Coordinates of C-alpha atoms in Angstrom, one line a residue:
Chain A
D1133 CA -1.1 7.0 -34.8
I1134 CA -3.4 6.3 -37.0
S1135 CA -5.5 9.4 -37.6
D1136 CA -9.2 9.7 -36.8
V1137 CA -8.7 5.9 -35.0
G1138 CA -6.5 6.2 -32.1
R1139 CA -3.0 4.9 -31.1
K1140 CA -1.8 1.5 -31.7
Y1141 CA 1.0 -0.2 -30.2
H1142 CA 2.9 -3.3 -31.2
L1143 CA 4.3 -5.1 -28.3
D1144 CA 6.5 -8.4 -27.8
L1145 CA 6.4 -9.9 -24.5
V1146 CA 7.0 -12.7 -22.2
L1147 CA 4.2 -14.2 -20.6
E1148 CA 5.6 -15.7 -17.3
D1149 CA 3.2 -18.5 -15.5
V1150 CA 2.5 -17.5 -12.1
L1151 CA 2.1 -21.1 -10.9
D1152 CA 5.6 -21.8 -12.4
K1153 CA 7.9 -19.3 -12.6
D1154 CA 10.3 -21.2 -14.6
R1155 CA 7.7 -21.5 -17.4
T1156 CA 7.5 -18.8 -20.0
L1157 CA 5.4 -18.4 -23.2
N1158 CA 6.6 -15.6 -26.2
C1159 CA 3.6 -13.5 -26.8
S1160 CA 3.0 -10.9 -29.7
A1161 CA 0.1 -8.2 -29.3
E1162 CA -1.4 -5.1 -30.6
V1163 CA -3.4 -2.6 -28.7
L1164 CA -5.4 -0.2 -30.1
Y1165 CA -6.7 2.8 -28.0
H1166 CA -9.5 4.6 -29.5
L1167 CA -9.3 8.5 -29.9
G1168 CA -11.5 10.6 -27.8
N1169 CA -14.2 9.0 -26.4
T1170 CA -12.4 7.0 -23.5
N1171 CA -15.7 4.4 -22.6
I1172 CA -14.4 2.0 -25.2
A1173 CA -12.3 -0.5 -24.2
P1174 CA -9.1 -0.8 -25.8
D1175 CA -8.8 -3.3 -28.9
V1176 CA -6.0 -6.4 -28.1
Q1177 CA -5.1 -8.7 -30.7
F1178 CA -2.6 -11.3 -30.0
T1179 CA -1.1 -14.4 -30.7
L1180 CA 0.7 -16.8 -28.3
E1181 CA 3.5 -19.3 -29.3
G1182 CA 2.9 -22.5 -27.9
E1183 CA 0.3 -23.7 -25.4
L1184 CA -0.7 -22.3 -21.8
K1185 CA -0.5 -24.9 -19.0
N1186 CA -3.4 -27.6 -18.4
S1187 CA -5.2 -26.6 -15.2
D1188 CA -8.1 -29.6 -15.3
E1189 CA -6.4 -31.0 -12.4
A1190 CA -6.5 -28.0 -10.3
D1191 CA -9.7 -27.2 -11.5
T1192 CA -11.6 -30.5 -10.5
R1193 CA -9.8 -29.9 -7.5
F1194 CA -11.5 -26.8 -6.5
Y1195 CA -14.7 -27.4 -7.9
N1196 CA -15.3 -30.6 -5.6
W1197 CA -13.7 -28.5 -2.8
I1198 CA -16.9 -25.9 -3.2
K1199 CA -19.0 -28.3 -4.1
S1200 CA -18.5 -30.3 -0.5
L1201 CA -18.9 -27.0 1.2
E1202 CA -22.3 -27.5 3.5
N1203 CA -22.5 -23.6 3.4
E1204 CA -21.9 -20.7 0.4
L1205 CA -18.2 -19.4 0.7
V1206 CA -17.7 -16.2 2.0
A1207 CA -14.3 -14.5 2.6
E1208 CA -13.0 -11.2 2.9
N1209 CA -9.6 -9.5 2.7
I1210 CA -7.4 -11.5 0.3
P1211 CA -4.9 -11.1 0.7
D1212 CA -4.9 -9.9 4.3
S1213 CA -3.0 -7.0 5.5
H1214 CA 0.5 -8.8 5.9
G1215 CA 0.0 -10.5 2.1
N1216 CA -0.9 -13.9 2.8
V1217 CA -3.5 -16.1 1.3
S1218 CA -4.2 -19.5 2.8
P1219 CA -3.7 -22.3 0.9
E1220 CA -7.4 -22.9 0.2
M1221 CA -8.2 -19.3 -0.8
E1222 CA -5.4 -19.8 -3.4
P1223 CA -7.9 -20.8 -6.0
I1224 CA -10.4 -18.1 -5.1
W1225 CA -7.5 -15.4 -5.0
L1226 CA -6.5 -16.6 -8.7
L1227 CA -10.0 -16.2 -9.7
G1228 CA -10.4 -13.1 -8.7
W1229 CA -7.3 -11.8 -10.4
V1230 CA -8.4 -13.1 -13.9
A1231 CA -11.6 -11.6 -13.5
S1232 CA -10.0 -8.3 -12.2
G1233 CA -8.1 -8.6 -15.4
Y1234 CA -11.2 -8.4 -17.6
V1235 CA -12.4 -5.1 -15.4
I1236 CA -9.2 -3.7 -16.1
W1237 CA -9.2 -4.2 -19.5
Q1238 CA -12.6 -2.0 -19.8
N1239 CA -11.2 0.7 -17.8
S1240 CA -8.2 1.0 -19.6
T1241 CA -7.1 4.2 -21.2
E1242 CA -3.1 5.2 -22.3
D1243 CA -2.8 6.9 -18.9
T1244 CA -4.2 4.6 -16.7
K1245 CA -2.1 1.5 -14.7
F1246 CA -4.2 -0.8 -12.9
Q1247 CA -3.6 -3.4 -10.5
L1248 CA -5.7 -5.7 -8.4
A1249 CA -5.3 -4.2 -4.5
Q1250 CA -7.1 -7.0 -2.9
I1251 CA -10.3 -8.8 -2.9
K1252 CA -12.3 -7.1 -0.3
R1253 CA -15.3 -9.5 -0.5
V1254 CA -16.2 -12.9 -1.9
K1255 CA -19.3 -14.6 -1.9
Q1256 CA -20.3 -17.7 -3.4
V1257 CA -23.6 -17.5 -5.0
K1258 CA -26.2 -20.2 -4.7
R1259 CA -27.3 -22.1 -8.1
S1260 CA -29.6 -24.7 -9.1
D1261 CA -27.2 -26.0 -11.7
D1262 CA -23.8 -27.4 -11.6
S1263 CA -22.3 -24.0 -12.0
L1264 CA -20.0 -22.2 -9.6
E1265 CA -20.9 -18.4 -9.0
F1266 CA -19.1 -16.0 -7.0
D1267 CA -19.6 -12.1 -6.6
Y1268 CA -16.3 -10.6 -6.2
M1269 CA -16.0 -7.1 -4.4
I1270 CA -12.4 -6.2 -5.3
L1271 CA -10.2 -2.9 -4.4
L1272 CA -8.4 -2.1 -8.0
H1273 CA -5.2 0.2 -7.5
E1274 CA -4.4 3.0 -10.3
M1275 CA -1.0 3.8 -10.5
V1276 CA -1.6 7.8 -11.7
S1277 CA -3.8 8.9 -9.9
Q1278 CA -3.5 6.5 -7.2
Chain B
D787 CA -18.0 -2.6 12.0
Q788 CA -21.1 -2.3 14.2
V789 CA -23.9 -4.7 14.2
L790 CA -27.5 -3.2 14.2
H791 CA -30.8 -4.8 15.8
I792 CA -33.7 -3.8 13.9
V793 CA -37.1 -5.4 14.5
P794 CA -39.4 -4.5 11.2
E795 CA -42.8 -3.1 12.2
T796 CA -44.3 -3.4 8.6
F797 CA -44.0 -5.0 4.9
Q798 CA -42.6 -2.2 3.7
Q799 CA -39.8 -1.8 6.3
V800 CA -39.0 -5.6 5.5
Q801 CA -38.6 -4.9 1.7
H802 CA -36.6 -2.4 2.3
L803 CA -34.8 -4.0 4.9
Q804 CA -34.5 -6.6 2.1
H805 CA -33.2 -4.1 -0.7
L806 CA -30.8 -2.7 1.6
C807 CA -29.3 -6.1 2.5
S808 CA -28.7 -7.2 -0.9
T809 CA -27.4 -3.8 -2.6
L810 CA -24.9 -2.9 -0.3
L811 CA -24.3 -7.0 0.5
L812 CA -24.8 -6.7 4.0
D813 CA -23.7 -9.5 6.4
L814 CA -26.6 -10.8 7.7
W815 CA -26.1 -12.6 10.8
K816 CA -29.7 -13.1 11.8
P817 CA -31.8 -14.7 10.3
L818 CA -29.3 -16.1 7.5
L819 CA -31.2 -15.1 4.4
P820 CA -33.1 -11.9 3.1
E821 CA -35.9 -14.1 2.6
D822 CA -36.3 -14.7 6.2
I823 CA -36.8 -11.4 7.2
R824 CA -40.5 -10.5 8.7
T825 CA -42.2 -8.1 11.0
G826 CA -42.3 -8.6 14.5
G827 CA -38.8 -10.7 14.0
D828 CA -34.9 -9.7 15.3
L829 CA -32.8 -8.6 12.6
H830 CA -29.0 -8.3 13.0
I831 CA -27.2 -7.0 10.5
R832 CA -23.2 -6.3 10.7
V833 CA -22.3 -3.0 8.7
P834 CA -18.7 -2.7 7.5
A835 CA -17.4 0.6 8.9
P836 CA -17.3 3.0 5.5
L837 CA -21.1 2.0 5.2
V838 CA -22.4 2.7 9.0
Q839 CA -23.2 6.1 8.1
E840 CA -24.8 5.5 5.2
V841 CA -27.1 2.6 6.2
K842 CA -28.3 4.8 9.4
D843 CA -29.1 7.7 7.2
S844 CA -31.3 5.2 5.2
L845 CA -32.9 3.6 8.4
N846 CA -34.0 7.2 9.8
Q847 CA -35.3 8.3 6.0
H848 CA -37.4 5.1 6.1
M849 CA -38.6 5.7 9.9
I850 CA -36.9 2.1 10.9
S851 CA -35.8 2.0 14.3
Y852 CA -32.6 0.4 15.3
K853 CA -30.3 -0.3 18.1
V854 CA -26.4 -0.6 17.8
L855 CA -25.9 -4.0 19.3
V856 CA -22.5 -4.2 18.6
P857 CA -20.6 -0.7 18.6
D858 CA -16.9 -2.1 17.7
V859 CA -16.9 -5.9 15.8
Q860 CA -13.1 -5.8 15.7
E861 CA -13.0 -5.2 19.6
L862 CA -15.3 -8.1 20.5
V863 CA -12.7 -10.2 17.6
D864 CA -9.9 -9.1 19.9
Q865 CA -10.9 -9.8 23.0
S866 CA -12.3 -13.3 21.6
M867 CA -8.3 -14.1 20.7
P868 CA -5.7 -14.4 22.6
R869 CA -3.1 -11.9 21.4
Q870 CA 0.2 -13.6 20.1
R871 CA 2.4 -10.8 20.1
S872 CA 3.2 -9.4 23.3
S873 CA 3.2 -5.9 23.5
H874 CA 6.4 -5.7 25.3
R875 CA 8.8 -7.4 22.8
Q876 CA 12.2 -7.8 23.6
V877 CA 14.3 -5.6 20.6
S878 CA 17.8 -6.1 19.5
E879 CA 17.8 -10.1 19.7
G880 CA 14.3 -10.6 20.0
Y881 CA 12.7 -8.1 17.3
V882 CA 11.3 -10.0 14.3
Y883 CA 12.7 -7.8 11.0
T884 CA 10.9 -10.0 9.2
E885 CA 7.8 -9.1 10.1
Y886 CA 5.6 -6.0 9.8
H887 CA 5.6 -3.9 13.0
P888 CA 2.1 -1.7 14.5
M889 CA 3.8 1.8 15.2
E890 CA 3.7 0.9 19.2
E891 CA 6.4 -1.5 18.6
I892 CA 8.4 0.6 16.3
Y893 CA 8.4 3.7 19.0
Q894 CA 10.0 0.6 21.3
W895 CA 12.2 -0.6 18.9
M896 CA 13.8 2.8 18.6
S897 CA 14.7 3.4 22.5
Q898 CA 15.8 -0.1 22.4
I899 CA 18.0 0.5 19.5
Q900 CA 19.4 3.6 21.1
K901 CA 20.0 2.0 24.4
S902 CA 21.7 -0.9 23.2
N903 CA 23.9 1.0 20.7
S904 CA 24.4 4.4 22.5
E905 CA 28.0 4.4 21.1
L906 CA 26.6 5.1 17.6
V907 CA 23.1 5.8 18.0
T908 CA 21.0 8.7 19.1
Q909 CA 17.4 9.4 18.9
H910 CA 15.8 13.2 18.0
Y911 CA 12.9 14.6 18.3
L912 CA 11.7 16.1 14.8
G913 CA 8.3 17.4 15.5
R914 CA 4.4 16.3 16.3
T915 CA 2.0 14.9 13.6
V916 CA -1.5 16.3 12.9
E917 CA -2.8 13.8 15.7
N918 CA 0.2 15.0 17.9
R919 CA 2.1 12.0 18.0
P920 CA 6.1 12.7 18.2
M921 CA 8.4 12.0 15.2
Y922 CA 11.9 10.6 15.8
Y923 CA 14.8 10.2 14.1
L924 CA 17.6 8.0 14.6
Q925 CA 21.1 9.0 13.9
I926 CA 23.7 6.7 13.5
S927 CA 27.5 9.0 13.8
Q928 CA 30.5 7.4 14.9
P929 CA 32.2 9.8 17.3
S930 CA 35.0 11.8 15.3
A931 CA 36.9 15.0 15.2
K932 CA 35.6 16.0 11.3
T933 CA 32.3 16.6 10.6
K934 CA 30.9 14.4 8.7
K935 CA 28.1 14.6 5.6
I936 CA 25.1 13.5 6.1
I937 CA 22.8 10.7 4.4
W938 CA 19.3 11.6 5.0
M939 CA 16.8 8.5 4.6
D940 CA 13.1 8.6 5.1
C941 CA 10.5 5.7 5.2
G942 CA 6.8 5.9 5.5
I943 CA 5.4 8.7 3.9
H944 CA 2.8 6.7 2.3
A945 CA 0.9 5.0 5.2
R946 CA 0.0 1.9 2.9
E947 CA 3.3 1.4 2.0
W948 CA 4.7 -1.0 4.8
I949 CA 7.5 -2.8 3.1
S950 CA 9.0 0.7 3.6
P951 CA 9.6 1.3 7.3
A952 CA 10.1 -2.7 7.1
F953 CA 13.1 -1.6 5.3
C954 CA 14.1 1.4 7.4
Q955 CA 14.2 -0.8 10.6
W956 CA 16.2 -3.5 8.8
F957 CA 18.7 -0.9 7.4
V958 CA 19.5 0.4 10.8
K959 CA 20.0 -3.6 12.1
E960 CA 22.4 -4.3 9.5
I961 CA 24.6 -1.3 10.0
L962 CA 24.8 -1.6 13.6
Q963 CA 25.0 -5.5 13.6
N964 CA 27.9 -5.4 11.0
Y965 CA 29.4 -2.1 11.3
K966 CA 32.1 -3.7 13.3
T967 CA 33.2 -6.5 11.2
D968 CA 32.1 -5.3 7.3
P969 CA 34.6 -2.9 5.8
Q970 CA 32.4 -1.4 3.5
I971 CA 30.1 -0.4 6.5
S972 CA 32.9 0.6 8.8
R973 CA 34.5 2.8 5.9
F974 CA 31.4 4.4 5.1
L975 CA 30.7 5.6 9.0
Q976 CA 33.9 7.1 9.2
N977 CA 33.4 9.6 6.5
L978 CA 29.2 9.9 6.5
D979 CA 26.7 10.2 9.2
L980 CA 23.4 8.4 8.9
Y981 CA 19.8 9.9 9.6
V982 CA 17.0 7.8 9.4
L983 CA 13.2 8.5 9.9
P984 CA 11.4 5.0 10.3
V985 CA 8.1 6.4 10.0
L986 CA 7.3 10.1 8.6
N987 CA 3.5 9.4 8.1
I988 CA 3.0 8.1 11.4
D989 CA -0.9 8.6 11.8
G990 CA -1.3 7.3 8.1
Y991 CA 0.9 4.0 9.3
I992 CA -1.7 3.8 12.5
Y993 CA -4.4 4.1 10.6
S994 CA -3.9 1.3 7.4
W995 CA -3.4 -0.7 10.6
E996 CA -6.5 0.0 12.5
K997 CA -9.0 1.0 9.7
D998 CA -7.8 1.0 6.4
R999 CA -5.1 -0.9 5.3
F1000 CA -5.1 1.3 1.9
W1001 CA -4.7 4.9 3.6
R1002 CA -2.1 6.8 2.0
K1003 CA -2.1 10.1 2.9
N1004 CA -1.8 11.5 6.3
R1005 CA -4.7 12.3 8.6
S1006 CA -5.2 15.9 8.8
P1007 CA -8.9 16.7 8.8
H1008 CA -10.5 19.0 6.0
M1009 CA -14.2 20.4 5.7
N1010 CA -15.3 20.1 9.4
G1011 CA -13.9 16.6 9.5
T1012 CA -15.9 15.0 6.4
C1013 CA -12.7 14.6 4.7
Y1014 CA -9.3 13.5 5.8
G1015 CA -5.6 13.5 4.8
T1016 CA -3.4 15.3 2.8
D1017 CA -0.5 13.2 0.2
L1018 CA 2.5 14.4 2.0
N1019 CA 4.4 13.6 -1.3
R1020 CA 2.5 16.2 -2.8
N1021 CA 2.9 18.8 -0.3
F1022 CA 6.4 19.9 -0.3
N1023 CA 7.4 23.3 -1.7
S1024 CA 8.8 22.1 -5.3
S1025 CA 6.5 23.4 -7.7
W1026 CA 3.6 23.3 -5.4
G1027 CA 0.0 22.4 -6.7
S1028 CA 1.2 22.6 -10.5
L1029 CA 0.9 18.8 -12.1
G1030 CA 0.1 15.5 -11.0
V1031 CA -2.3 16.8 -7.8
S1032 CA -5.5 17.6 -6.8
Y1033 CA -7.2 20.1 -5.3
N1034 CA -9.8 17.9 -3.8
C1035 CA -9.2 16.7 -0.5
S1036 CA -11.2 13.4 -1.1
S1037 CA -8.6 12.5 -3.8
E1038 CA -5.3 10.5 -3.0
I1039 CA -2.8 13.0 -4.5
F1040 CA -4.6 15.9 -2.7
C1041 CA -1.9 18.5 -2.2
G1042 CA -3.2 20.2 1.1
F1043 CA -4.0 23.5 1.2
G1044 CA -0.7 25.4 0.6
P1045 CA 2.6 24.2 0.6
E1046 CA 3.9 22.4 3.9
S1047 CA 0.8 23.0 5.0
E1048 CA 1.2 19.7 7.3
P1049 CA 3.0 19.4 10.5
E1050 CA 4.6 16.4 9.3
T1051 CA 5.9 18.2 6.0
R1052 CA 7.3 21.0 8.0
A1053 CA 8.7 19.1 10.7
V1054 CA 11.1 17.2 7.9
A1055 CA 11.5 20.2 5.6
Q1056 CA 12.6 22.8 8.7
F1057 CA 15.3 20.1 9.5
I1058 CA 16.3 19.4 6.3
K1059 CA 16.9 23.0 5.6
E1060 CA 18.8 23.7 8.9
K1061 CA 21.5 21.0 7.8
K1062 CA 21.4 21.4 4.2
S1063 CA 24.6 22.3 3.5
D1064 CA 26.0 19.0 5.2
I1065 CA 23.5 17.0 3.4
L1066 CA 25.2 14.9 0.5
C1067 CA 21.7 12.4 -0.7
Y1068 CA 18.5 12.5 0.5
L1069 CA 16.7 8.9 0.2
T1070 CA 13.1 8.7 0.4
I1071 CA 11.8 5.1 0.7
H1072 CA 8.3 4.2 -1.2
S1073 CA 6.7 1.1 -2.5
Y1074 CA 5.8 -0.4 -5.1
G1075 CA 7.0 -0.7 -8.8
Q1076 CA 10.8 -1.3 -8.7
Y1077 CA 12.2 1.8 -9.8
I1078 CA 15.0 4.4 -8.3
L1079 CA 13.4 7.6 -9.5
T1080 CA 15.5 11.0 -10.4
P1081 CA 14.2 14.5 -10.1
Y1082 CA 12.0 15.8 -11.3
G1083 CA 8.6 14.9 -11.4
S1084 CA 7.6 18.4 -12.2
T1085 CA 9.3 19.1 -15.3
T1086 CA 10.8 16.7 -17.5
E1087 CA 13.8 19.4 -17.9
P1088 CA 16.8 17.4 -16.1
P1089 CA 18.4 18.8 -13.2
S1090 CA 21.9 20.2 -13.1
N1091 CA 24.1 17.1 -12.3
S1092 CA 21.4 14.7 -13.8
E1093 CA 24.5 12.6 -15.3
E1094 CA 26.0 12.3 -12.1
L1095 CA 22.6 11.2 -10.5
M1096 CA 21.7 9.0 -13.4
Q1097 CA 25.4 7.0 -12.9
V1098 CA 24.9 6.5 -9.0
A1099 CA 21.6 5.4 -9.8
E1100 CA 22.1 2.6 -12.4
E1101 CA 25.3 1.2 -10.4
A1102 CA 22.6 0.7 -7.7
A1103 CA 20.4 -1.0 -9.5
V1104 CA 22.7 -3.3 -10.8
A1105 CA 23.8 -4.0 -7.4
L1106 CA 20.6 -4.4 -6.3
M1107 CA 19.7 -7.0 -9.3
A1108 CA 23.0 -9.2 -8.4
K1109 CA 21.4 -10.1 -5.4
Y1110 CA 18.0 -11.9 -6.6
G1111 CA 18.0 -10.7 -9.8
T1112 CA 15.3 -7.8 -9.3
K1113 CA 15.2 -5.5 -11.6
Y1114 CA 14.3 -1.8 -11.2
E1115 CA 14.1 0.7 -13.6
V1116 CA 15.8 3.9 -13.5
G1117 CA 15.2 7.4 -14.2
P1118 CA 13.4 10.9 -13.8
T1119 CA 9.5 10.5 -12.6
S1120 CA 8.5 12.9 -15.3
L1121 CA 9.8 10.5 -17.9
I1122 CA 9.6 6.9 -16.3
L1123 CA 6.5 7.4 -14.3
Y1124 CA 4.1 10.0 -14.3
N1125 CA 3.9 14.3 -13.6
N1126 CA 3.8 15.0 -9.9
S1127 CA 4.8 18.6 -8.0
G1128 CA 5.7 19.1 -4.2
S1129 CA 7.6 15.5 -3.8
S1130 CA 10.3 15.7 -1.1
R1131 CA 13.0 14.3 -3.5
D1132 CA 12.3 17.1 -6.0
W1133 CA 12.3 19.5 -2.8
A1134 CA 15.6 18.4 -1.8
H1135 CA 17.2 18.6 -4.9
M1136 CA 16.0 21.7 -5.4
I1137 CA 17.5 23.7 -1.9
G1138 CA 20.7 22.2 -3.4
I1139 CA 21.2 18.5 -1.9
P1140 CA 23.0 17.2 -4.6
F1141 CA 22.2 13.2 -4.6
S1142 CA 18.1 12.8 -4.0
Y1143 CA 16.4 9.7 -5.1
T1144 CA 12.9 8.0 -4.6
F1145 CA 13.3 4.6 -4.5
E1146 CA 10.3 2.2 -5.1
L1147 CA 10.4 -1.0 -3.5
R1148 CA 8.9 -4.6 -4.4
D1149 CA 6.7 -5.9 -6.3
K1150 CA 5.6 -4.7 -9.5
G1151 CA 1.7 -5.4 -8.8
V1152 CA 1.1 -8.8 -7.8
H1153 CA 1.1 -8.5 -4.4
G1154 CA 1.4 -4.3 -4.1
F1155 CA 1.0 -2.7 -1.2
V1156 CA 0.4 -5.8 0.6
L1157 CA 3.5 -7.3 -0.1
P1158 CA 3.7 -10.6 1.9
S1159 CA 6.1 -10.8 4.7
D1160 CA 8.1 -13.5 3.9
Q1161 CA 9.5 -11.0 0.7
I1162 CA 10.7 -8.6 3.6
Q1163 CA 14.1 -10.3 3.8
P1164 CA 14.7 -10.8 0.0
T1165 CA 13.4 -7.5 -0.5
C1166 CA 15.4 -5.5 2.5
E1167 CA 18.6 -7.5 1.6
E1168 CA 18.9 -6.5 -2.1
T1169 CA 17.8 -2.9 -1.5
M1170 CA 20.6 -2.9 1.1

C-alpha cells in the first residue's frame, strides 16, 4: 500500500506463446492500482527476459490476404457458438484479442477480472492509404459481476 | 434479426437513416453504402434482434414508414441450408459425446439411455421450468438389498456454460459403458447411487442456443416482460440476497424476488431436502475458471468440516492434473474467487450435506464459455 497513491503489486510471471505452447518467456511486472478514482487505468511497468517471437511472415501473409479481397471484410461471432474459429479468421481473432487487452487494461480495477468472450462483429474500414483498419464490436466477460 | 424495407421520402429522412446506419453499424443490404441512400429509392436494412425495437422506435419518432421484409432472418437461413444433424439421432451407439447438443436431443438422449440401460438407469421427473418444460434427472442405481448413500450432480445451472451439460452426459456414458469392467466404478455402484441432472436451467440453455449464446440466467419475466431472468445460483436459500448479488433484474447476478422464487430452484431444493439424510455429496458443475470450490461464498467463516472438504478436493485436483496437466485451484469461493450468496452449493452444505462442491471446468478465459468442442473429450476425461 502506498498512502495517498494506491496499491502496488510486484509480479513474477511466465508468459506462454499462444501460438507455440512450448515457448515461454519470464516476465516481471509492477502494477499500480490508483486510489479512489477508478477511471484511471492501472499503471503497468514490465520487463521481459528474452524476445518475443517474430511474426513478420504471418503478418505479411495476413496483410496480403486482406488486400486481395474484393470487398471489405465483414465477419461475425468469432469464435462461433461451438468455439470454432476458421483458419482464415484466426488472425482477425488474434488481432481482436490483443486490442481487447488494451480495452481491458483501461477498464480494470483491483476488483475486476475481464476476459474477451467473443468478437461479435468485425468490419473492415475502407482506407485510401496502405494501412488496414478494422472496426470491432467485442463482448467482454467480467468474472465478478458476470 | 429482421430486414426492414424503407423508401425515404425527404432528404431529412435520408440523413437520419444514414446516421442510424453508421452509429448502430446496421447491415445495409440495399444499397451497399449509406452514401447511396436516396429519396424514392428502396432501402433494405438488416437489424440485429437486440436493436430491432430501438430502430423501429427511432423510425417512428422521425415519421419514417417501414415494412418488415424479413421477420426472422435466422429462419430464412435455416430453410436455405439443409440441416446436417438429423433430429432423430440414434443414441447410445450413435450419440456423439464430443459435440454440444441442443435440449431436444438431450431429452431424447435421456429416454434412450434409460431404455438401453434399464437394469441400472431410471429417469425421474423433478418439476417444471418457468416456460413449463419438464425437468428430469437420471438415477443410476444398482439393485441391492441395502439403501445406498447418494451422490447428486447437476449441470447447466447457467445457460452459457455448455461444457457443463456436456460433462454430465459424458459422465453417464462413462459409468454405463464401464461399470461391468472397471473395478473402481463397480465398487462405487455397490455402495452409492448416482443422481444426475444433465440440464437444470433448461429454458436458459435453449435460449443460449436460439437467441443469445451468452445468456446466463433462467427466463422468468419481470416488470411486465421488459426484463428477463433470475440467476439460479443466487436464488437458493443460503444467506439469500446478502452479498455478491444484484436486486436489479437486468443484472446477470439478479437473485430473484425471494429465496427459491424460481420454479427450477424449488424443484431441485424440494427434492434434495427430501433426500438429504441419504445424500453424501452434492456436486454442481459450471464453467469456466478451473476451480474446485468449497463452501462458502457468503462468508469467509470456514465450514465445520473444512479440513476434510479441502483434503478431498485437493486429491481430486491432483487426480485431474495427472491426466493432461490441467491445473485447478481449490478452496472456498469467498477466499479464492468472489463473494456470493444464494448459491446451491452453500445451501446444500447448510442443510447438512457434508460434501458440497462447485466445479468450474475449462478453460481459464482464452475461450471462456465458448469452449471448442474438440476440448469436450479431454475436459470430460480429466474431470472424470
